[in-house]
Coordinates of C-alpha atoms in Angstrom, one line a residue:
X186 CA 0.0 0.0 0.0
X187 CA 1.1 3.6 -0.6
X188 CA 1.5 6.0 2.3
X189 CA 0.8 9.7 2.4
X190 CA 2.1 12.0 5.1
X191 CA -0.1 14.8 6.3
X192 CA 3.1 16.8 7.0
X193 CA 4.3 16.7 3.4
X194 CA 7.1 19.2 4.0
X195 CA 8.8 16.7 6.2
X196 CA 10.9 14.1 4.4
X197 CA 10.8 10.5 5.4
X198 CA 14.3 10.6 6.9
X199 CA 13.1 13.1 9.4
X200 CA 16.0 15.6 8.8
X201 CA 13.7 18.5 8.4
X202 CA 12.2 17.8 11.8
X203 CA 15.7 17.9 13.2
X204 CA 16.4 21.2 11.4
X205 CA 13.1 22.6 12.7
X206 CA 14.3 21.8 16.3
X207 CA 17.2 24.1 15.8
X208 CA 17.9 27.6 17.1
X209 CA 14.3 28.7 17.1
X210 CA 13.2 25.7 19.2
X211 CA 16.1 26.1 21.6
X212 CA 15.3 29.8 22.1
X213 CA 11.7 28.9 22.6
X214 CA 12.6 26.4 25.2
X215 CA 14.7 28.9 27.1
X216 CA 11.9 31.5 27.0
X217 CA 9.3 29.0 28.3
X218 CA 11.7 27.8 31.0
X219 CA 12.2 31.4 32.2
X220 CA 8.4 31.7 32.6
X221 CA 8.1 28.3 34.3
X222 CA 11.0 29.1 36.7
X223 CA 9.1 32.0 38.1
X224 CA 6.3 29.8 39.3
X225 CA 6.3 29.3 43.1
X226 CA 6.5 25.5 42.7
X227 CA 9.6 25.7 40.6
X228 CA 11.2 28.4 42.8
X229 CA 10.7 26.0 45.8
X230 CA 12.1 23.1 43.7
X231 CA 15.4 25.0 43.4
X232 CA 16.1 24.3 47.0
X233 CA 16.4 20.5 46.8
X234 CA 19.4 20.1 44.4
X235 CA 21.1 23.2 45.8
X236 CA 20.9 22.0 49.4
X237 CA 22.1 18.5 48.3
X238 CA 25.0 20.0 46.4
X239 CA 25.8 22.3 49.4
X240 CA 25.7 19.4 51.9
X241 CA 27.7 17.2 49.5
X242 CA 30.4 19.9 49.1
X243 CA 30.6 20.3 52.9
X244 CA 30.9 16.5 53.5
X245 CA 33.5 16.1 50.7
X246 CA 35.6 18.9 52.0
X247 CA 35.3 17.7 55.6
X248 CA 36.1 14.1 54.8
X249 CA 38.6 14.3 51.9
X250 CA 40.2 17.8 52.0
X251 CA 43.2 16.8 54.3
X252 CA 44.0 13.4 52.8
X253 CA 43.6 14.9 49.3
X254 CA 45.8 17.9 49.9
X255 CA 48.4 15.7 51.6
X256 CA 48.5 13.3 48.6
X257 CA 48.6 16.3 46.1
X258 CA 51.5 17.8 48.1
X259 CA 53.5 14.6 47.8
X260 CA 52.7 14.3 44.1
X261 CA 53.4 17.9 43.2
X262 CA 56.9 17.5 44.9
X263 CA 57.8 15.3 41.9
X264 CA 56.8 17.8 39.3
X265 CA 60.0 19.4 38.1
X266 CA 58.2 22.2 36.3
X267 CA 56.3 23.2 39.4
X268 CA 59.3 22.9 41.6
X269 CA 61.4 25.2 39.3
X270 CA 58.6 27.7 39.1
X271 CA 58.1 27.6 42.8
X272 CA 61.8 28.2 43.5
X273 CA 61.9 31.1 41.0
X274 CA 58.9 32.8 42.5
X275 CA 60.3 32.5 46.1
X276 CA 63.7 33.7 44.9
X277 CA 62.3 36.9 43.4
X278 CA 60.4 37.5 46.7
X279 CA 56.9 36.8 45.4
X280 CA 55.1 33.8 46.8
X281 CA 55.2 30.0 46.9
X282 CA 53.3 28.5 44.0
X283 CA 52.6 25.3 45.9
X284 CA 50.8 27.1 48.7
X285 CA 48.1 28.2 46.3
X286 CA 48.3 25.5 43.6
X287 CA 47.4 22.5 45.9
X288 CA 44.2 24.0 47.4
X289 CA 43.1 25.1 43.9
X290 CA 43.6 21.6 42.5
X291 CA 41.8 20.0 45.5
X292 CA 38.9 22.4 45.1
X293 CA 38.8 21.7 41.3
X294 CA 38.5 18.0 42.2
X295 CA 36.0 18.1 45.0
X296 CA 33.6 20.9 44.1
X297 CA 32.6 19.5 40.6
X298 CA 31.8 16.2 42.3
X299 CA 29.2 18.0 44.5
X300 CA 28.0 19.8 41.5
X301 CA 27.3 16.7 39.5
X302 CA 25.6 15.2 42.5
X303 CA 23.2 18.1 42.6
X304 CA 22.6 17.7 38.8
X305 CA 21.9 14.0 39.3
X306 CA 19.5 14.7 42.1
X307 CA 17.7 17.2 39.9
X308 CA 17.5 14.7 37.0
X309 CA 16.2 11.8 39.1
X310 CA 14.0 13.5 41.7
X311 CA 13.2 17.1 40.5
X312 CA 12.6 16.3 36.8
X313 CA 9.4 14.4 37.6
X314 CA 8.1 17.5 39.4
X315 CA 9.2 19.6 36.4
X316 CA 7.4 17.3 34.0
X317 CA 4.2 17.4 36.0
X318 CA 4.4 21.1 36.2
X319 CA 4.9 21.8 32.5
X320 CA 3.0 18.8 31.3
X321 CA -0.3 19.8 32.9
X322 CA 0.0 23.4 31.6
X323 CA 1.5 23.3 28.2
X324 CA 1.7 19.6 27.0
X325 CA -1.5 18.1 28.3
X326 CA -2.1 16.5 24.9
X327 CA 1.2 14.6 25.1
X328 CA 0.4 11.2 26.6
X329 CA 2.7 9.2 28.8
X330 CA 4.1 6.2 27.0
X331 CA 7.4 5.7 28.8
X332 CA 8.4 2.3 30.2
X333 CA 10.7 1.7 33.2
X334 CA 11.2 5.5 33.5
X335 CA 12.6 5.4 37.0
X336 CA 15.1 2.7 36.2
X337 CA 16.2 4.4 33.0
X338 CA 16.6 7.7 34.8
X339 CA 18.7 6.3 37.6
X340 CA 20.9 4.3 35.3
X341 CA 21.4 7.3 33.1
X342 CA 22.3 9.5 36.1
X343 CA 24.8 7.0 37.4
X344 CA 26.7 6.4 34.1
X345 CA 26.8 10.1 33.2
X346 CA 28.0 11.1 36.7
X347 CA 30.7 8.4 36.6
X348 CA 31.8 9.4 33.1
X349 CA 31.9 13.1 34.1
X350 CA 34.0 12.3 37.2
X351 CA 36.5 10.1 35.4
X352 CA 36.8 12.4 32.4
X353 CA 37.2 15.5 34.7
X354 CA 40.0 13.8 36.7
X355 CA 41.8 12.4 33.7
X356 CA 41.9 15.8 31.9
X357 CA 42.7 17.9 35.0
X358 CA 46.4 18.0 34.2
X359 CA 45.6 19.7 30.9
X360 CA 44.3 22.7 32.9
X361 CA 48.0 23.8 33.2
X362 CA 47.9 24.5 29.4
X363 CA 46.0 27.8 28.8
X364 CA 43.1 28.1 27.9
X365 CA 42.3 24.5 28.5
X366 CA 40.9 25.1 32.0
X367 CA 38.0 27.0 30.6
X368 CA 37.6 24.9 27.5
X369 CA 37.5 21.6 29.4
X370 CA 35.2 22.9 32.1
X371 CA 32.7 24.0 29.4
X372 CA 33.0 20.7 27.5
X373 CA 32.5 18.5 30.5
X374 CA 29.6 20.4 31.9
X375 CA 28.0 20.6 28.5
X376 CA 28.4 16.8 28.4
X377 CA 26.8 16.5 31.9
X378 CA 23.8 18.7 31.1
X379 CA 23.1 17.2 27.7
X380 CA 23.6 13.5 28.5
X381 CA 21.8 13.6 31.8
X382 CA 18.8 16.0 31.2
X383 CA 17.8 15.0 27.7
X384 CA 16.8 11.5 28.7
X385 CA 15.0 12.5 31.8
X386 CA 13.1 15.2 29.9
X387 CA 11.2 12.6 27.8
X388 CA 11.6 9.3 29.5
X389 CA 8.1 9.4 31.1
X390 CA 6.3 10.5 28.0
X391 CA 8.1 8.9 25.1
X392 CA 8.1 5.2 24.2
X393 CA 11.6 3.6 23.8
X394 CA 11.3 3.9 20.0
X395 CA 10.1 7.5 20.2
X396 CA 12.9 8.4 22.7
X397 CA 15.6 6.9 20.4
X398 CA 14.2 8.9 17.4
X399 CA 14.0 12.1 19.3
X400 CA 17.6 11.8 20.6
X401 CA 18.8 11.1 17.1
X402 CA 16.9 14.0 15.4
X403 CA 17.6 16.6 18.1
X404 CA 21.1 15.7 19.2
X405 CA 22.4 19.1 18.0
X406 CA 19.7 21.0 19.9
X407 CA 20.3 19.1 23.1
X408 CA 24.0 19.8 22.9
X409 CA 23.3 23.5 22.2
X410 CA 21.2 23.7 25.4
X411 CA 24.0 21.9 27.3
X412 CA 26.6 24.3 25.9
X413 CA 24.6 27.4 27.0
X414 CA 24.0 25.9 30.4
X415 CA 27.7 25.2 30.8
X416 CA 28.5 28.8 29.9
X417 CA 26.1 30.0 32.5
X418 CA 27.7 27.5 34.9
X419 CA 30.9 29.7 34.8
X420 CA 29.0 32.3 36.8
X421 CA 28.8 31.1 40.5
X422 CA 25.4 32.7 41.3
X423 CA 23.9 30.6 38.5
X424 CA 24.8 27.4 40.4
X425 CA 21.8 27.9 42.7
X426 CA 19.1 27.6 39.9
X427 CA 20.9 25.8 37.1
X428 CA 19.9 22.2 38.1
X429 CA 16.2 23.1 38.0
X430 CA 16.4 25.7 35.3
X431 CA 18.2 23.3 32.9
X432 CA 15.6 20.6 33.7
X433 CA 12.9 23.1 32.7
X434 CA 14.7 24.0 29.4
X435 CA 15.2 20.3 28.5
X436 CA 11.6 19.5 29.5
X437 CA 10.2 22.1 27.2
X438 CA 12.5 21.3 24.4
X439 CA 12.1 17.5 24.7
X440 CA 8.3 17.5 25.1
X441 CA 7.9 19.9 22.2
X442 CA 10.0 17.6 20.0
X443 CA 7.8 14.7 21.1
X444 CA 4.7 16.7 20.3
X445 CA 6.0 17.4 16.8
X446 CA 6.9 13.8 16.3
X447 CA 3.4 12.5 17.1
X448 CA 1.9 15.1 14.8
X449 CA 3.6 13.3 11.9
X450 CA 0.7 11.1 10.7
X451 CA 0.9 8.4 8.1
X452 CA -2.4 7.7 6.4
X453 CA -2.8 4.6 4.2
X454 CA -4.6 5.3 0.9

């Protein structure tokens, strides 16, 4: 039998749909997220991941700061470049590089761990609140067809957090090469936001087949949102709202993509 698409402007391979979810859809998602973020429910939701990240940072610093700095001090003593630079700075009457370098490296290791913990908490526990909030108001027509959503969400949060932590630690030595500290920070946080939030944004509403298709078609849009969020993450005040705000942006973007996908009807004639 022949098939006729009601959305004749969309080719069978779906690339037009992916293009349609480009800059316009990303901008639309951010505008809708700003409106949603101002709702009292979403303002209250900001507290959970922020408090988790804050408590996590305190515990990590309390439990691991001394052993980590002791280990770093022993390791740095074997770095010839750092030793020569430290000796030169002390000789010219400035300061000891090691005094400042070791705390900075320790903070660069421990603080992102608490940050990714807050993001994971937002993905697993706050995203369902976000989806209920925006789903009832703007996407009531988008039915829930997801399967094993909790298990998928938890597994996704675990592997993304682990990949982020390992990648962050392995590339940390490259921070000594300007401007890799900024580039790598932006990359890894863009990875964390994109890989974690895009799945949770649609896992409750999209079937496994729909989820796979949406992720393929809109990969560029999801990464663009992650890049913007990672740039905002360079501003410390944004740390308070970013876990929930990013969840709102991804929810609007993902559910809108799912809504468009389901509007592509195939009629047998």
